[in-house]
Coordinates of C-alpha atoms in Angstrom, one line a residue:
X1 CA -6.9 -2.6 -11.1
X2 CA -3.9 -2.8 -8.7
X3 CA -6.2 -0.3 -6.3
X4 CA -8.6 -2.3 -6.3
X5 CA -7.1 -5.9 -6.0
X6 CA -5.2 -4.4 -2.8
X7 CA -7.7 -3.0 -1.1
X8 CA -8.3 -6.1 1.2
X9 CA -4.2 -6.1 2.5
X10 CA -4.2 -2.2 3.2
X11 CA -8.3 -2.6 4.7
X12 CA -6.6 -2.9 8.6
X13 CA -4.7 0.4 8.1
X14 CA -7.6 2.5 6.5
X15 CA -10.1 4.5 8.1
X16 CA -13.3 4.3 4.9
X17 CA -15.5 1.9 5.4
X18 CA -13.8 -1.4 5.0
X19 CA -16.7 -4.1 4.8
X20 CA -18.5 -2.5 2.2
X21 CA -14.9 -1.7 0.3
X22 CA -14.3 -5.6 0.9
X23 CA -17.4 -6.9 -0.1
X24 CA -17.7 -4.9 -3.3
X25 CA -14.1 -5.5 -5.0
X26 CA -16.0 -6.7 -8.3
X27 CA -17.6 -3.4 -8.8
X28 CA -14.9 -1.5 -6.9
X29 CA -12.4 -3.0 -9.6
X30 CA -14.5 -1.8 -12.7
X31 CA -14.5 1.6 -11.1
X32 CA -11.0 1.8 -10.8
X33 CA -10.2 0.3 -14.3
X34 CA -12.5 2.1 -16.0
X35 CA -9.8 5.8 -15.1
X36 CA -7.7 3.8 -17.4
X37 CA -8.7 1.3 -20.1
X38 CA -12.2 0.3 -21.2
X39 CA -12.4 -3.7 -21.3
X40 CA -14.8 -5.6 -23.3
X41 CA -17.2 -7.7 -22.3
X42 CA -15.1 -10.9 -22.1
X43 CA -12.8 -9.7 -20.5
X44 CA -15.0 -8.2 -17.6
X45 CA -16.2 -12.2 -17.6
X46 CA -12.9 -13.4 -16.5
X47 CA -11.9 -10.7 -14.7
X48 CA -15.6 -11.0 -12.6
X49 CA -14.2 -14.6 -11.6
X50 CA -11.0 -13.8 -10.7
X51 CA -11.9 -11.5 -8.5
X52 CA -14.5 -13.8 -6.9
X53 CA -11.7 -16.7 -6.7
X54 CA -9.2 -14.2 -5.2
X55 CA -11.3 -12.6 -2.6
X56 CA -12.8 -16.2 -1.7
X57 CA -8.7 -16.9 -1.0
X58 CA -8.3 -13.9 1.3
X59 CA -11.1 -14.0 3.1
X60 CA -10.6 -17.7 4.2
X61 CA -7.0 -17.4 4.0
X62 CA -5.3 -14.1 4.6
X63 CA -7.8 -12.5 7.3
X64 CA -7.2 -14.4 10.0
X65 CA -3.4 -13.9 9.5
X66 CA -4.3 -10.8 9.8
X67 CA -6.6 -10.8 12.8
X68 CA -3.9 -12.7 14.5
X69 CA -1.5 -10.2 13.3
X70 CA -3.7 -7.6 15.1
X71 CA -3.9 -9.1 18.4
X72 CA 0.2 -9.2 18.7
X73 CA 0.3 -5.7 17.8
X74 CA -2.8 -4.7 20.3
X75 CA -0.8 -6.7 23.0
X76 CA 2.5 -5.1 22.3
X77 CA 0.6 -1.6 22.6
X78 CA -1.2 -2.5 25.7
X79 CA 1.8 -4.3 27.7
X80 CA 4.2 -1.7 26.7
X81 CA 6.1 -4.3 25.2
X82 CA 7.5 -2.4 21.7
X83 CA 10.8 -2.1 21.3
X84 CA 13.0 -1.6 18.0
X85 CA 13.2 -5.5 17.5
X86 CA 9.5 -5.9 17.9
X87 CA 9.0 -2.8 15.7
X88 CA 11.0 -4.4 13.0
X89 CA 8.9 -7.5 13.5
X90 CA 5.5 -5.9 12.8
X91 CA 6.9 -4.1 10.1
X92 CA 8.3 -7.3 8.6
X93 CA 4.5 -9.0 9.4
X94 CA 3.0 -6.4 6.7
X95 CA 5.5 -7.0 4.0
X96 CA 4.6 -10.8 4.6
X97 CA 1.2 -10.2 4.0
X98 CA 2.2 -8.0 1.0
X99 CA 4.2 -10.6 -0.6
X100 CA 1.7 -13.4 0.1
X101 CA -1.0 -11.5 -1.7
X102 CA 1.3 -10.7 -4.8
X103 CA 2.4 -14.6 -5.2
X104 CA -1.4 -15.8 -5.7
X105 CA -2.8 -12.3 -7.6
X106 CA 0.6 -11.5 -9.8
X107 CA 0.9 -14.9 -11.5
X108 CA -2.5 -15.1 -12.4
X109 CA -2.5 -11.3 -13.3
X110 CA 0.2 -12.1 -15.5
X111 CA -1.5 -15.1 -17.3
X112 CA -4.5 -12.9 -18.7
X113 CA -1.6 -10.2 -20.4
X114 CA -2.4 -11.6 -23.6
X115 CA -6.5 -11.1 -23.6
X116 CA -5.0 -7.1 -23.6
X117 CA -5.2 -5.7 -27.0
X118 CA -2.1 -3.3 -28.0
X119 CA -4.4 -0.5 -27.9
X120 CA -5.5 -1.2 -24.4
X121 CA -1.8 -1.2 -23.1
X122 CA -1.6 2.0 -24.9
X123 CA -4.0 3.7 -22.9
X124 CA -3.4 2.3 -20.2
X125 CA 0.4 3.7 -20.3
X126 CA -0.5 6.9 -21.6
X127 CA -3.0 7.4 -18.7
X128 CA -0.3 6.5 -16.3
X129 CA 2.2 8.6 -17.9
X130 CA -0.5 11.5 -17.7
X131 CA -0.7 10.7 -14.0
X132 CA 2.6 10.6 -13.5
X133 CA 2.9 14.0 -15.2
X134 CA 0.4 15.7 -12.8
X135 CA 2.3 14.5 -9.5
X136 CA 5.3 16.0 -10.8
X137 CA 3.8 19.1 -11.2
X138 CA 2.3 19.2 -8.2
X139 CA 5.3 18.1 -7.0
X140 CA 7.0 20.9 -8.6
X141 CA 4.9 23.2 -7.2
X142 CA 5.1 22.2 -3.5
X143 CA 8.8 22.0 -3.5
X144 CA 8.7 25.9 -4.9
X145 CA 6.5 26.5 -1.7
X146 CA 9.5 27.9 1.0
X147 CA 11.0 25.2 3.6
X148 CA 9.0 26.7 6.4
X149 CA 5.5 26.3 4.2
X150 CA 6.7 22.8 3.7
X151 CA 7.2 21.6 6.7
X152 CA 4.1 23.6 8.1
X153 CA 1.8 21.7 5.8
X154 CA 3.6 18.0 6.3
X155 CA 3.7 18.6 10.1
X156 CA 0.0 19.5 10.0
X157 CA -0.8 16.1 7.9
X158 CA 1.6 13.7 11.0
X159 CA -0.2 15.5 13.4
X160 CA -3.4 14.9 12.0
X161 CA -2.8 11.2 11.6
X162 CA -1.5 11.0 15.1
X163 CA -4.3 12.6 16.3
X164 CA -7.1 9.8 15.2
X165 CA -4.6 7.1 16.1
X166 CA -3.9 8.7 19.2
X167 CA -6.2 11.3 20.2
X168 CA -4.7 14.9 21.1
X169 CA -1.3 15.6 21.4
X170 CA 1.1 17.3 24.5
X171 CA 3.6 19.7 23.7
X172 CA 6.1 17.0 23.8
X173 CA 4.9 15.1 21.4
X174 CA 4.6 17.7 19.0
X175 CA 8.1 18.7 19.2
X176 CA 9.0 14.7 18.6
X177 CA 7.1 15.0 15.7
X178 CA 8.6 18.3 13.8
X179 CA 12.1 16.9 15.0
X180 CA 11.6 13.6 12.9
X181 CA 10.2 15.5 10.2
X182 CA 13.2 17.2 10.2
X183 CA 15.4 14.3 9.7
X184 CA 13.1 13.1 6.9
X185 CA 14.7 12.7 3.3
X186 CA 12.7 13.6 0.7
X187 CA 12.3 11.1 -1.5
X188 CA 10.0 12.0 -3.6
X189 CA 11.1 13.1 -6.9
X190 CA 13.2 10.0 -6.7
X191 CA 9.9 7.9 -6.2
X192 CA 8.1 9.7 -9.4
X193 CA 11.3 8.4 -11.2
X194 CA 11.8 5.3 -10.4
X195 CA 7.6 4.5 -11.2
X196 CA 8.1 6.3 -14.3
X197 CA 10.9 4.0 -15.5
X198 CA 9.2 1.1 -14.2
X199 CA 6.2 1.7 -15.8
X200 CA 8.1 2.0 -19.1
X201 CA 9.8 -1.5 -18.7
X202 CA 6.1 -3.3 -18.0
X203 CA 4.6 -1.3 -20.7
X204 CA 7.9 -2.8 -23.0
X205 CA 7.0 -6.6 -21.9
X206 CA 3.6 -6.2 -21.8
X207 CA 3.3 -5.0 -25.6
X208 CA 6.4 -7.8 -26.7
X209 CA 3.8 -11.0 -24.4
X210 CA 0.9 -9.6 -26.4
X211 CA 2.4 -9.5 -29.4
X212 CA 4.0 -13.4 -29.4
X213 CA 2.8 -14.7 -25.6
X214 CA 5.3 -17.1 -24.5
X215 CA 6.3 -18.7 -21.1
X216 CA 9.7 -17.2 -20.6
X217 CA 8.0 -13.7 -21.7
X218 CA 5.3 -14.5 -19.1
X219 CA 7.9 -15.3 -16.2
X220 CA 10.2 -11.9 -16.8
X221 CA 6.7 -10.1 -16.2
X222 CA 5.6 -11.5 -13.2
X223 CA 9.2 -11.6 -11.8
X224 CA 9.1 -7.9 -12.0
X225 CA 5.9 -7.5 -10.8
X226 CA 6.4 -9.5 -7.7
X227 CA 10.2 -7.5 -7.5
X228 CA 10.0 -4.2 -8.8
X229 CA 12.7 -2.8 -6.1
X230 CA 15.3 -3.8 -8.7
X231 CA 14.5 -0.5 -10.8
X232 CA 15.0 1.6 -7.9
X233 CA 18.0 3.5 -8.3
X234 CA 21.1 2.9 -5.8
X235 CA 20.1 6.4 -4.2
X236 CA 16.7 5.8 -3.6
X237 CA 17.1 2.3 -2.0
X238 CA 19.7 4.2 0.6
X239 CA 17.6 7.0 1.3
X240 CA 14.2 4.9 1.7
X241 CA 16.4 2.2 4.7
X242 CA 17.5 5.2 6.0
X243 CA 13.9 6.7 6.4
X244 CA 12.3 3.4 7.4
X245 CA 15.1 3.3 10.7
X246 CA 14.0 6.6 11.1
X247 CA 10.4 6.7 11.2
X248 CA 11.0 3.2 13.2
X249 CA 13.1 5.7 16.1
X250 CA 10.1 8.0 16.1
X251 CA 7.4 5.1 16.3
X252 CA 9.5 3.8 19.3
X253 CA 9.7 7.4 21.0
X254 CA 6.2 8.3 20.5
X255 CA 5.3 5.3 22.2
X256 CA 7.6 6.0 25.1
X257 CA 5.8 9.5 25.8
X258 CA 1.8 7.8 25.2
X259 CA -0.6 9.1 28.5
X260 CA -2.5 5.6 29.4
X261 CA -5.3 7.9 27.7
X262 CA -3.5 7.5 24.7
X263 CA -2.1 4.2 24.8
X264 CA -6.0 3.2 25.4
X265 CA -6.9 5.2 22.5
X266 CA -4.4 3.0 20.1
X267 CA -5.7 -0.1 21.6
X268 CA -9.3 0.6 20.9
X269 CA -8.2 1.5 17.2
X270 CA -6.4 -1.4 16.6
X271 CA -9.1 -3.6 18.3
X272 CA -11.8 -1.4 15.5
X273 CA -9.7 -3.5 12.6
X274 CA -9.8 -6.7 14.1
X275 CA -13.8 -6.8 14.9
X276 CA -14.6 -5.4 11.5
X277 CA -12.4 -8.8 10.3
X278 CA -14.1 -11.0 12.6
X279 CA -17.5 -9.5 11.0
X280 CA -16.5 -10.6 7.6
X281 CA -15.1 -13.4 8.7
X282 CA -18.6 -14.4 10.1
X283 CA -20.2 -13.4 7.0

């Protein structure tokens, strides 16, 4: 469900095709839900109006946050105006948005926990656990691959990223990129373990609200949903700051060496998001 319900925050950094993702969250939701527990026909009741209260919310609400968001960004790009401080700004824009859409989704969320039966939460565990399983293999697998296939493969995957945000690369810039890539921290076994613990502590107070629902019960879950950093181990919170300044650093070069080709080419893509808002905001 959570794929589903956040489609709409993440819709002005993805490339798919965001109105018909937007506009088809009801179905989009089932989809996604049905990977991991099968819910009965009351519940898909509910959970049909929830979804039609919560997207009513964002679209009204959240999307012209957004749009305005947008336009700062599309101006800061175009006047040459970034700089760490405004970097950290637009960065600290998105986790408002994030947080705003987990205070009116997470409580509500929380308050249908007891229409799950123990079996669903079962499943829907187990599946995760499964999931989990299969990223660390894969996992496993890549990190077997030598440092030199590694860093072949995740310089291909920046480079292709820049490329449709930017448009083709000089050789400058593709030296700017392997550099930061080399100063990246790995983080990802520590990721697969902090989700896997976390997902043990919800499935805990999940199965404990089902079993007697009560307030208190209710609160502890959606205080963890709306703050699961606290989980993260000490390492993992060090090593992700010190990869957000980072990648920050390498946002703020890469925009130092842009062509006015380029810098164009990021305005026009940022500009894409903001009319395909104003189109559902007209809708």
């Amino acid at each position: 469900m959570k794929k589903a319900l956040l489609i709409a925050l993440v819709l002005v950094m993805t490339g798919c095709s965001t109105k018909f993702t937007y506009n088809n969250l009801t179905w989009l939701a089932y989809w996604y839900l049905d990977d991991y527990v099968e819910l009965t026909s009351e519940q898909k009741k509910v959970i049909d109006q929830k979804l039609y209260d919560w997207q009513l919310w964002h679209r009204y609400q959240e999307l012209p946050k957004y749009q305005a968001h947008l336009k700062e960004l599309q101006q800061d790009v175009a006047e040459q105006k970034l700089t760490m401080a405004r970097l950290e700004y637009h960065h600290q824009q998105i986790s408002e948005h994030w947080q705003r859409l987990k205070q009116k989704v997470v409580p509500e969320l929380v308050a249908l926990a007891p229409m799950l039966s123990k079996e669903q939460v079962e499943q829907l565990f187990a599946e995760l656990a499964k999931r989990n399983a299969e990223k660390r293999d894969e996992l496993l697998k890549e990190l077997a691959k030598s440092p030199q296939k590694q860093k072949e493969q995740a310089l291909d995957e920046l480079t292709s990223d820049l490329n449709d945000w930017l448009g083709s690369l000089n050789v400058a810039q593709e030296q700017l990129a392997s550099r930061a890539l080399d100063d990246y921290l790995d983080n990802r076994m520590l990721w697969l373990d902090y989700r896997s613990g976390y997902q043990a502590a919800l499935k805990t107070q999940l199965l404990e609200l089902i079993q007697a629902p009560d307030q208190q019960k209710q609160l502890r879950l959606a205080e963890d949903l709306l703050t699961p950093e606290g989980y993260r181990s000490e390492q993992l919170k060090t090593r992700h700051q010190a990869n957000v300044l980072k990648y920050r650093q390498f946002l703020l070069s890469m925009n130092n060496l842009l062509s006015q080709t380029q810098r164009q080419h990021l305005v026009n893509e940022i500009n894409e998001y903001n009319e395909e808002i104003a189109a559902l905001l007209r809708e």
